[in-house]
PDB file of C-alpha atoms in Angstrom:
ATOM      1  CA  UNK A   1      27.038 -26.618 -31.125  1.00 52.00           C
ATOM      2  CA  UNK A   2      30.369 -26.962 -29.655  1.00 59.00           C
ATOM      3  CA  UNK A   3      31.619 -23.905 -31.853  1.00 70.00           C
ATOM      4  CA  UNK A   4      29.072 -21.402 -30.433  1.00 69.00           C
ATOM      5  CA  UNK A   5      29.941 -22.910 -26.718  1.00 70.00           C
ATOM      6  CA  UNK A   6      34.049 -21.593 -27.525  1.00 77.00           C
ATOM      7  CA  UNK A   7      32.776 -18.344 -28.554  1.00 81.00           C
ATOM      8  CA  UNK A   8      30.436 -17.725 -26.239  1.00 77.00           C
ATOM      9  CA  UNK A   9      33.430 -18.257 -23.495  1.00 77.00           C
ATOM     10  CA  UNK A  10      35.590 -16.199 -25.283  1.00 82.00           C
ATOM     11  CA  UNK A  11      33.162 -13.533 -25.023  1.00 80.00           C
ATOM     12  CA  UNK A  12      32.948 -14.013 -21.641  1.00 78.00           C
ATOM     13  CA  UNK A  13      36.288 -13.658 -21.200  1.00 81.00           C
ATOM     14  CA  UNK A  14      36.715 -10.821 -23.082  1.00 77.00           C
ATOM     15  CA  UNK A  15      34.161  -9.058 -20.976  1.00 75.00           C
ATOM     16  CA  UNK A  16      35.506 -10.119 -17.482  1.00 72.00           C
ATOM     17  CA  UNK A  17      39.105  -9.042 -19.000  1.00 72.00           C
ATOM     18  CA  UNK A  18      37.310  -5.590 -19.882  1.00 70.00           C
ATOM     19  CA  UNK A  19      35.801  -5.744 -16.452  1.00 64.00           C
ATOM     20  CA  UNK A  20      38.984  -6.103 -14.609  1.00 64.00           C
ATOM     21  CA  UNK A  21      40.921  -3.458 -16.978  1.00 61.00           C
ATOM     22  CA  UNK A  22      38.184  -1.146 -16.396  1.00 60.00           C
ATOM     23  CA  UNK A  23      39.365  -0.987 -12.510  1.00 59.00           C
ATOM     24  CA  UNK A  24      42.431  -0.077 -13.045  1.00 67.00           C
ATOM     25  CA  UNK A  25      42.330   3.027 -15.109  1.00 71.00           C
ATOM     26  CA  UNK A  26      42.991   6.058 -12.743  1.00 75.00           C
ATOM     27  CA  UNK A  27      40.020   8.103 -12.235  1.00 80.00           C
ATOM     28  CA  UNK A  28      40.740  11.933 -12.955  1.00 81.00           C
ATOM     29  CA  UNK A  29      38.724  15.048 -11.612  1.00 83.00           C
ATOM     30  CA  UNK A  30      38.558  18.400 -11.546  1.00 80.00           C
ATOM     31  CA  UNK A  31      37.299  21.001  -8.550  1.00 83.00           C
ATOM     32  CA  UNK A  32      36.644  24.573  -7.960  1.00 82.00           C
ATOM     33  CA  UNK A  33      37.599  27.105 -10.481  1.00 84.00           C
ATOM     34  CA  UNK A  34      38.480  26.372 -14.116  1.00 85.00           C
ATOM     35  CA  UNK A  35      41.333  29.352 -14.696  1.00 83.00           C
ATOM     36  CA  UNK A  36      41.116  31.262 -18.116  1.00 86.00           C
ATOM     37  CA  UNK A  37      45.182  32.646 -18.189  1.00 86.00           C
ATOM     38  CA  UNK A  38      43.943  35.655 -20.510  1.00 89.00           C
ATOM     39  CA  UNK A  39      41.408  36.604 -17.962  1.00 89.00           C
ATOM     40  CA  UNK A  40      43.249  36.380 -15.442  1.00 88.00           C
ATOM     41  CA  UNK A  41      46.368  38.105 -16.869  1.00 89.00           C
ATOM     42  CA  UNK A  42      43.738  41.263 -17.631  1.00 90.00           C
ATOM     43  CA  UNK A  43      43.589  41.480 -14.145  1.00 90.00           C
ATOM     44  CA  UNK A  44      45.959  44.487 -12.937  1.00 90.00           C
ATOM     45  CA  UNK A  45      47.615  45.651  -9.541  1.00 92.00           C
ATOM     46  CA  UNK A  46      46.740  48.782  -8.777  1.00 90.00           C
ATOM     47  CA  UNK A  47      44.276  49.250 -11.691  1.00 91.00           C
ATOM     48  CA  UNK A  48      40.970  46.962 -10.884  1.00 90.00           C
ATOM     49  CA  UNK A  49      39.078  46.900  -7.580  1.00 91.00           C
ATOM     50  CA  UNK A  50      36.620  44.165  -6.061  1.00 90.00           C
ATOM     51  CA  UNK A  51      33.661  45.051  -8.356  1.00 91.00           C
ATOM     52  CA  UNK A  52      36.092  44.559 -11.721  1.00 92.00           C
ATOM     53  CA  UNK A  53      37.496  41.651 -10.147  1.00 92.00           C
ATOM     54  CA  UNK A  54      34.258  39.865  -9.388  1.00 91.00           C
ATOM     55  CA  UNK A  55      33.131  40.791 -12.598  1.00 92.00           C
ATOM     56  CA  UNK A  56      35.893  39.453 -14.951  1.00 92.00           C
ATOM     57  CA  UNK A  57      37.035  35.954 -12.976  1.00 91.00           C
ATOM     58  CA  UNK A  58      33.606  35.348 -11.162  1.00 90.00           C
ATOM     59  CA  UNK A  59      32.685  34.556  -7.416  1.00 90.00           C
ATOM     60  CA  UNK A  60      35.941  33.768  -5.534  1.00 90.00           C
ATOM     61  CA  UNK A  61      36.498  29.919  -4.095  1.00 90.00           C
ATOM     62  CA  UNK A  62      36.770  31.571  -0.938  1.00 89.00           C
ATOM     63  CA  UNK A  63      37.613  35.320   0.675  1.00 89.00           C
ATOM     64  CA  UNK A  64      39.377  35.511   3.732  1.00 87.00           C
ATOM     65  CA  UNK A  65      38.173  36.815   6.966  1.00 83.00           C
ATOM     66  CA  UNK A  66      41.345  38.632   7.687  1.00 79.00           C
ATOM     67  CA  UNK A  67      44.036  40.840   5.933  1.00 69.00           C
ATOM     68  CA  UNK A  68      41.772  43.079   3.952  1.00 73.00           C
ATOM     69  CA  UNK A  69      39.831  40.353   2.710  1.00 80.00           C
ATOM     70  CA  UNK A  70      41.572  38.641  -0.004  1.00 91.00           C
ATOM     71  CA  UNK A  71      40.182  36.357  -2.487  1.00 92.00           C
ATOM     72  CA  UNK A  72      41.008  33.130  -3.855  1.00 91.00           C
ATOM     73  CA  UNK A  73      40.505  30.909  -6.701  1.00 92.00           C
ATOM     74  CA  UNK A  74      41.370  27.724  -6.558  1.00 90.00           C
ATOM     75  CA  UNK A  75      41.536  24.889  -9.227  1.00 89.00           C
ATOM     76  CA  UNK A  76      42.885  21.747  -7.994  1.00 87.00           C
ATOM     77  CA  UNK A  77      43.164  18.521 -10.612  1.00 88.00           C
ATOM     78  CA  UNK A  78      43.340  15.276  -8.884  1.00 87.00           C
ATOM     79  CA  UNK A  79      43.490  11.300  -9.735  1.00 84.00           C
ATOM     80  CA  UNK A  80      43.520   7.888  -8.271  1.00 82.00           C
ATOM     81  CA  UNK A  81      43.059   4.322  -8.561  1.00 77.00           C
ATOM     82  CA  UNK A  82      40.575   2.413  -7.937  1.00 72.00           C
ATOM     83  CA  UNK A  83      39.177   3.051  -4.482  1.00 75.00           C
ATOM     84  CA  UNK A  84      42.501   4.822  -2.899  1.00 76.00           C
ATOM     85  CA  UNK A  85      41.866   8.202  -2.014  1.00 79.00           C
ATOM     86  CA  UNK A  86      42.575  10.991  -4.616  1.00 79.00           C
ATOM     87  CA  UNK A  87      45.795  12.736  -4.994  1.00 81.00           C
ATOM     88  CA  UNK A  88      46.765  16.567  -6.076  1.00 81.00           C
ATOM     89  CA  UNK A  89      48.187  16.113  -9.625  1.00 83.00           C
ATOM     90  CA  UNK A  90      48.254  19.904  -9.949  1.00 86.00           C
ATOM     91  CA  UNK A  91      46.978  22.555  -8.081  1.00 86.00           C
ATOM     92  CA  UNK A  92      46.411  26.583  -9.207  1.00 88.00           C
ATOM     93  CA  UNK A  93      45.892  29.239  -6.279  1.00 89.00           C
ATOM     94  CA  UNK A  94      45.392  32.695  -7.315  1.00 91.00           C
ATOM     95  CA  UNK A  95      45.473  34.656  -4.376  1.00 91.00           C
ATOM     96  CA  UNK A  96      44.367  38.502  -4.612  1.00 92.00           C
ATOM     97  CA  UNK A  97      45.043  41.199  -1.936  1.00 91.00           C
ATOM     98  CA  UNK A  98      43.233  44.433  -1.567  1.00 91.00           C
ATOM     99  CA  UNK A  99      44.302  47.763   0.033  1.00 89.00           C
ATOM    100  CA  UNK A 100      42.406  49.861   2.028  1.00 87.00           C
ATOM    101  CA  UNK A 101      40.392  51.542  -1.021  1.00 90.00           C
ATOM    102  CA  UNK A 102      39.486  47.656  -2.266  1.00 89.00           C
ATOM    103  CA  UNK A 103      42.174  48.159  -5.166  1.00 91.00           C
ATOM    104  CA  UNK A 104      43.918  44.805  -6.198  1.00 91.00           C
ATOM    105  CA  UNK A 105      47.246  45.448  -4.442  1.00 91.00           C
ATOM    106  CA  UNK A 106      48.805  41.872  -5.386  1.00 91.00           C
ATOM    107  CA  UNK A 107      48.666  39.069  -7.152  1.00 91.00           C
ATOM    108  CA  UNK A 108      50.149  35.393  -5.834  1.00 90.00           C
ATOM    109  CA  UNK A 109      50.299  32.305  -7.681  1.00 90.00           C
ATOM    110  CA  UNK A 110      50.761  29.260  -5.725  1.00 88.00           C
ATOM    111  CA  UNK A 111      50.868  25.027  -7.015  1.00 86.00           C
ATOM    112  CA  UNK A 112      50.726  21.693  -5.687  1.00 81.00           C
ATOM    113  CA  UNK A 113      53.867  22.365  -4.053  1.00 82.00           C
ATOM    114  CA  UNK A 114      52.357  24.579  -1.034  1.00 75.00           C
ATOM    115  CA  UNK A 115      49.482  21.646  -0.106  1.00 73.00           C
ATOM    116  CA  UNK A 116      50.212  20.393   2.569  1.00 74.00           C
ATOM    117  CA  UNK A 117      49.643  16.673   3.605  1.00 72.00           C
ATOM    118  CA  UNK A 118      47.805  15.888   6.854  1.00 75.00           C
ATOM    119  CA  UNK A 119      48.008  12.261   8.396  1.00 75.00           C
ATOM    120  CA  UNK A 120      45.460  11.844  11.386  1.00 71.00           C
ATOM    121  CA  UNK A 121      47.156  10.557  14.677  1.00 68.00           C
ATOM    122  CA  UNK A 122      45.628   6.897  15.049  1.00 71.00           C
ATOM    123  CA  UNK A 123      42.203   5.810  15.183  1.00 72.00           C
ATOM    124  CA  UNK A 124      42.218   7.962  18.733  1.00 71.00           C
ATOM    125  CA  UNK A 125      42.699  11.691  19.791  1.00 69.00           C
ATOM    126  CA  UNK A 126      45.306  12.055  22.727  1.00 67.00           C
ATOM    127  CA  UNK A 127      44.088  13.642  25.665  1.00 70.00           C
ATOM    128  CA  UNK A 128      45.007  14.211  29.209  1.00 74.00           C
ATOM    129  CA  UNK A 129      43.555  13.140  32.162  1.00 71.00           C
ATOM    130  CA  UNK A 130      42.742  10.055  33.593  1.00 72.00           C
ATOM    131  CA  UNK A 131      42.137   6.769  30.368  1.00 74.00           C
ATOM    132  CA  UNK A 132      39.254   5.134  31.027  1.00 76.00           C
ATOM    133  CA  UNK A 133      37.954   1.788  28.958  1.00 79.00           C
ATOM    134  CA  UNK A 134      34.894   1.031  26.881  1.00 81.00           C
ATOM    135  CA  UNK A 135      33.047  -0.351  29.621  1.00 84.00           C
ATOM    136  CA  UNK A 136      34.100   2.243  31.831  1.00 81.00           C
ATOM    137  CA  UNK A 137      32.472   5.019  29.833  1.00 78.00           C
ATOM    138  CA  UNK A 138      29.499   3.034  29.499  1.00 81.00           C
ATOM    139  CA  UNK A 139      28.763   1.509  33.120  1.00 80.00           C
ATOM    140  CA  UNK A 140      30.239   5.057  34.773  1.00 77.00           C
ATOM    141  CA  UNK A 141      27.059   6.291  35.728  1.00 77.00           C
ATOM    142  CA  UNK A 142      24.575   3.926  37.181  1.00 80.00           C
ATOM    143  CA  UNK A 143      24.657   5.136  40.534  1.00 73.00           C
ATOM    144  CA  UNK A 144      25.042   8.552  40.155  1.00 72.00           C
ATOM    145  CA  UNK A 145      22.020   9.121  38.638  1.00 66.00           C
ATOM    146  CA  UNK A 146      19.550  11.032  41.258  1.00 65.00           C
ATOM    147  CA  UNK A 147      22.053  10.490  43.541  1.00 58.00           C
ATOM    148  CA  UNK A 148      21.351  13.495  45.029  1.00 59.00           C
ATOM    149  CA  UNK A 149      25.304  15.064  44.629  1.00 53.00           C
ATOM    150  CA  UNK A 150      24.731  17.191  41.600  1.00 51.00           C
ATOM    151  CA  UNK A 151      23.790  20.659  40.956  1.00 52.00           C
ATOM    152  CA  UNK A 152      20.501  20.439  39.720  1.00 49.00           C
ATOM    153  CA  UNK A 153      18.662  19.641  43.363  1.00 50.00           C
ATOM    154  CA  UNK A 154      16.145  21.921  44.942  1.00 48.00           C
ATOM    155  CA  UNK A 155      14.594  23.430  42.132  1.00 48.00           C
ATOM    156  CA  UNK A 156      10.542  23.377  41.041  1.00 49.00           C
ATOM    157  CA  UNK A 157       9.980  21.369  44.342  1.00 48.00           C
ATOM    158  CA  UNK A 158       6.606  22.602  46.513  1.00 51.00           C
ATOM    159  CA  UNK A 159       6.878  20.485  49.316  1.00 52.00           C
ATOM    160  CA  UNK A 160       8.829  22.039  52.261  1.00 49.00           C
TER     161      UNK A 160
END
Protein backbone atom coordinates (compact mmCIF):
# COMPACT_ATOMS: atom_id res chain seq x y z
CA UNK A 1 0.00 0.00 0.00
CA UNK A 2 2.56 2.46 0.88
CA UNK A 3 4.47 1.63 -2.50
CA UNK A 4 1.52 2.56 -4.79
CA UNK A 5 0.99 5.88 -2.45
CA UNK A 6 5.08 6.95 -3.64
CA UNK A 7 4.20 6.30 -7.11
CA UNK A 8 1.16 7.68 -7.35
CA UNK A 9 2.94 11.13 -6.04
CA UNK A 10 5.57 10.77 -8.29
CA UNK A 11 3.16 10.73 -10.99
CA UNK A 12 1.72 13.60 -9.79
CA UNK A 13 4.65 15.29 -9.82
CA UNK A 14 5.68 14.40 -12.97
CA UNK A 15 2.49 15.78 -14.39
CA UNK A 16 2.48 19.18 -12.50
CA UNK A 17 6.36 19.36 -13.64
CA UNK A 18 4.94 18.70 -17.31
CA UNK A 19 2.28 21.22 -16.51
CA UNK A 20 4.56 23.96 -15.54
CA UNK A 21 7.18 23.13 -18.51
CA UNK A 22 4.37 23.19 -20.81
CA UNK A 23 4.03 27.16 -20.03
CA UNK A 24 7.06 28.00 -20.84
CA UNK A 25 7.66 26.81 -24.32
CA UNK A 26 7.34 29.88 -26.71
CA UNK A 27 4.35 29.73 -28.78
CA UNK A 28 5.20 30.22 -32.62
CA UNK A 29 2.76 31.41 -35.48
CA UNK A 30 2.51 32.18 -38.74
CA UNK A 31 0.18 35.02 -40.69
CA UNK A 32 -0.72 36.13 -44.08
CA UNK A 33 1.04 34.78 -47.04
CA UNK A 34 3.22 31.66 -47.07
CA UNK A 35 6.02 32.85 -49.91
CA UNK A 36 7.04 30.12 -52.54
CA UNK A 37 10.81 31.85 -53.64
CA UNK A 38 10.45 30.00 -57.16
CA UNK A 39 7.14 31.59 -57.69
CA UNK A 40 7.92 34.49 -56.79
CA UNK A 41 11.31 34.73 -58.58
CA UNK A 42 9.08 33.81 -62.00
CA UNK A 43 7.65 36.95 -61.45
CA UNK A 44 9.34 39.59 -63.95
CA UNK A 45 9.60 43.52 -64.23
CA UNK A 46 8.44 44.61 -67.16
CA UNK A 47 7.22 41.19 -68.42
CA UNK A 48 3.90 40.19 -66.23
CA UNK A 49 0.92 42.47 -65.57
CA UNK A 50 -1.87 42.33 -62.73
CA UNK A 51 -3.79 39.38 -64.29
CA UNK A 52 -0.28 37.11 -64.40
CA UNK A 53 0.51 38.38 -61.13
CA UNK A 54 -2.74 37.48 -59.44
CA UNK A 55 -2.62 34.38 -61.12
CA UNK A 56 0.84 32.96 -60.16
CA UNK A 57 1.25 34.35 -56.24
CA UNK A 58 -2.59 34.60 -55.47
CA UNK A 59 -4.82 37.47 -53.94
CA UNK A 60 -2.47 40.17 -52.54
CA UNK A 61 -2.40 40.79 -48.44
CA UNK A 62 -3.35 44.12 -49.34
CA UNK A 63 -3.24 46.74 -52.57
CA UNK A 64 -2.73 50.19 -51.97
CA UNK A 65 -5.07 52.97 -52.60
CA UNK A 66 -2.43 55.19 -54.01
CA UNK A 67 0.67 55.09 -56.37
CA UNK A 68 -0.75 52.99 -59.13
CA UNK A 69 -2.04 50.54 -56.88
CA UNK A 70 0.62 48.33 -55.70
CA UNK A 71 0.29 45.06 -54.11
CA UNK A 72 1.63 43.39 -51.22
CA UNK A 73 2.26 40.13 -49.72
CA UNK A 74 3.08 39.84 -46.53
CA UNK A 75 4.28 36.84 -44.35
CA UNK A 76 5.15 37.73 -40.93
CA UNK A 77 6.44 34.73 -38.35
CA UNK A 78 6.04 35.61 -34.80
CA UNK A 79 6.58 33.98 -31.11
CA UNK A 80 6.14 34.53 -27.47
CA UNK A 81 5.89 33.29 -24.09
CA UNK A 82 3.40 32.51 -22.26
CA UNK A 83 0.81 35.27 -22.21
CA UNK A 84 3.27 38.31 -23.36
CA UNK A 85 2.28 39.65 -26.50
CA UNK A 86 3.84 38.20 -29.74
CA UNK A 87 6.94 39.43 -31.31
CA UNK A 88 8.16 39.68 -35.22
CA UNK A 89 10.80 36.89 -35.46
CA UNK A 90 10.90 37.49 -39.22
CA UNK A 91 8.97 39.32 -41.47
CA UNK A 92 8.77 39.02 -45.68
CA UNK A 93 7.15 42.08 -47.65
CA UNK A 94 6.99 41.76 -51.27
CA UNK A 95 5.94 44.89 -52.53
CA UNK A 96 4.92 45.16 -56.40
CA UNK A 97 4.50 48.44 -58.39
CA UNK A 98 2.61 48.85 -61.57
CA UNK A 99 2.94 51.45 -64.39
CA UNK A 100 0.40 53.04 -66.11
CA UNK A 101 -0.38 49.94 -68.55
CA UNK A 102 -0.68 47.59 -65.11
CA UNK A 103 2.88 46.07 -66.06
CA UNK A 104 4.95 45.00 -62.91
CA UNK A 105 7.38 47.95 -62.93
CA UNK A 106 9.26 46.84 -59.56
CA UNK A 107 9.84 44.56 -57.23
CA UNK A 108 10.81 45.45 -53.26
CA UNK A 109 11.70 43.13 -50.66
CA UNK A 110 11.47 44.36 -47.23
CA UNK A 111 12.13 42.27 -43.39
CA UNK A 112 11.58 42.65 -39.86
CA UNK A 113 13.88 45.42 -39.95
CA UNK A 114 11.32 48.11 -41.54
CA UNK A 115 8.37 47.23 -38.66
CA UNK A 116 8.09 49.62 -36.81
CA UNK A 117 7.25 49.50 -33.00
CA UNK A 118 4.36 51.58 -31.64
CA UNK A 119 4.06 52.22 -27.75
CA UNK A 120 0.60 53.89 -26.85
CA UNK A 121 0.99 57.19 -24.76
CA UNK A 122 -0.49 56.13 -21.22
CA UNK A 123 -3.70 54.75 -20.36
CA UNK A 124 -5.04 58.46 -21.67
CA UNK A 125 -5.06 60.44 -25.03
CA UNK A 126 -3.73 64.12 -24.57
CA UNK A 127 -5.98 66.70 -25.54
CA UNK A 128 -6.45 70.36 -25.26
CA UNK A 129 -8.87 72.25 -23.66
CA UNK A 130 -10.08 72.54 -20.39
CA UNK A 131 -9.39 68.66 -17.94
CA UNK A 132 -12.27 67.83 -16.40
CA UNK A 133 -12.65 64.72 -13.68
CA UNK A 134 -14.71 61.56 -13.60
CA UNK A 135 -17.40 63.05 -11.77
CA UNK A 136 -17.30 66.02 -13.74
CA UNK A 137 -18.13 64.26 -16.99
CA UNK A 138 -20.73 62.42 -15.32
CA UNK A 139 -22.71 65.07 -13.09
CA UNK A 140 -22.03 67.91 -16.08
CA UNK A 141 -25.36 67.90 -17.28
CA UNK A 142 -28.16 67.77 -14.82
CA UNK A 143 -29.34 71.10 -15.25
CA UNK A 144 -28.92 71.68 -18.63
CA UNK A 145 -31.18 69.34 -19.72
CA UNK A 146 -34.48 71.25 -21.16
CA UNK A 147 -32.99 74.09 -19.97
CA UNK A 148 -34.25 75.87 -22.61
CA UNK A 149 -30.47 77.31 -23.97
CA UNK A 150 -29.93 74.85 -26.74
CA UNK A 151 -30.64 74.72 -30.32
CA UNK A 152 -33.23 72.36 -30.60
CA UNK A 153 -36.27 74.79 -29.13
CA UNK A 154 -39.24 75.83 -31.17
CA UNK A 155 -39.68 73.07 -33.36
CA UNK A 156 -43.04 70.60 -33.81
CA UNK A 157 -44.74 72.91 -31.17
CA UNK A 158 -48.70 73.93 -32.11
CA UNK A 159 -49.43 76.07 -29.41
CA UNK A 160 -48.74 79.80 -30.15
Amino acid sequence: MMKAGRIAGRVAMAAALTLVASACVPLRSHQGYIIDADLVNSVQPGVDNRSSVQQTLGTPTFASQFNKGEWYYLARDSRNLAYRNPKPASQITLKIAFDDKDVVSSITRTTVDQVAQVTPYGKTTPTLGRKRGFFEDIFSNIGAVGAGTGAGQGGGSDQP
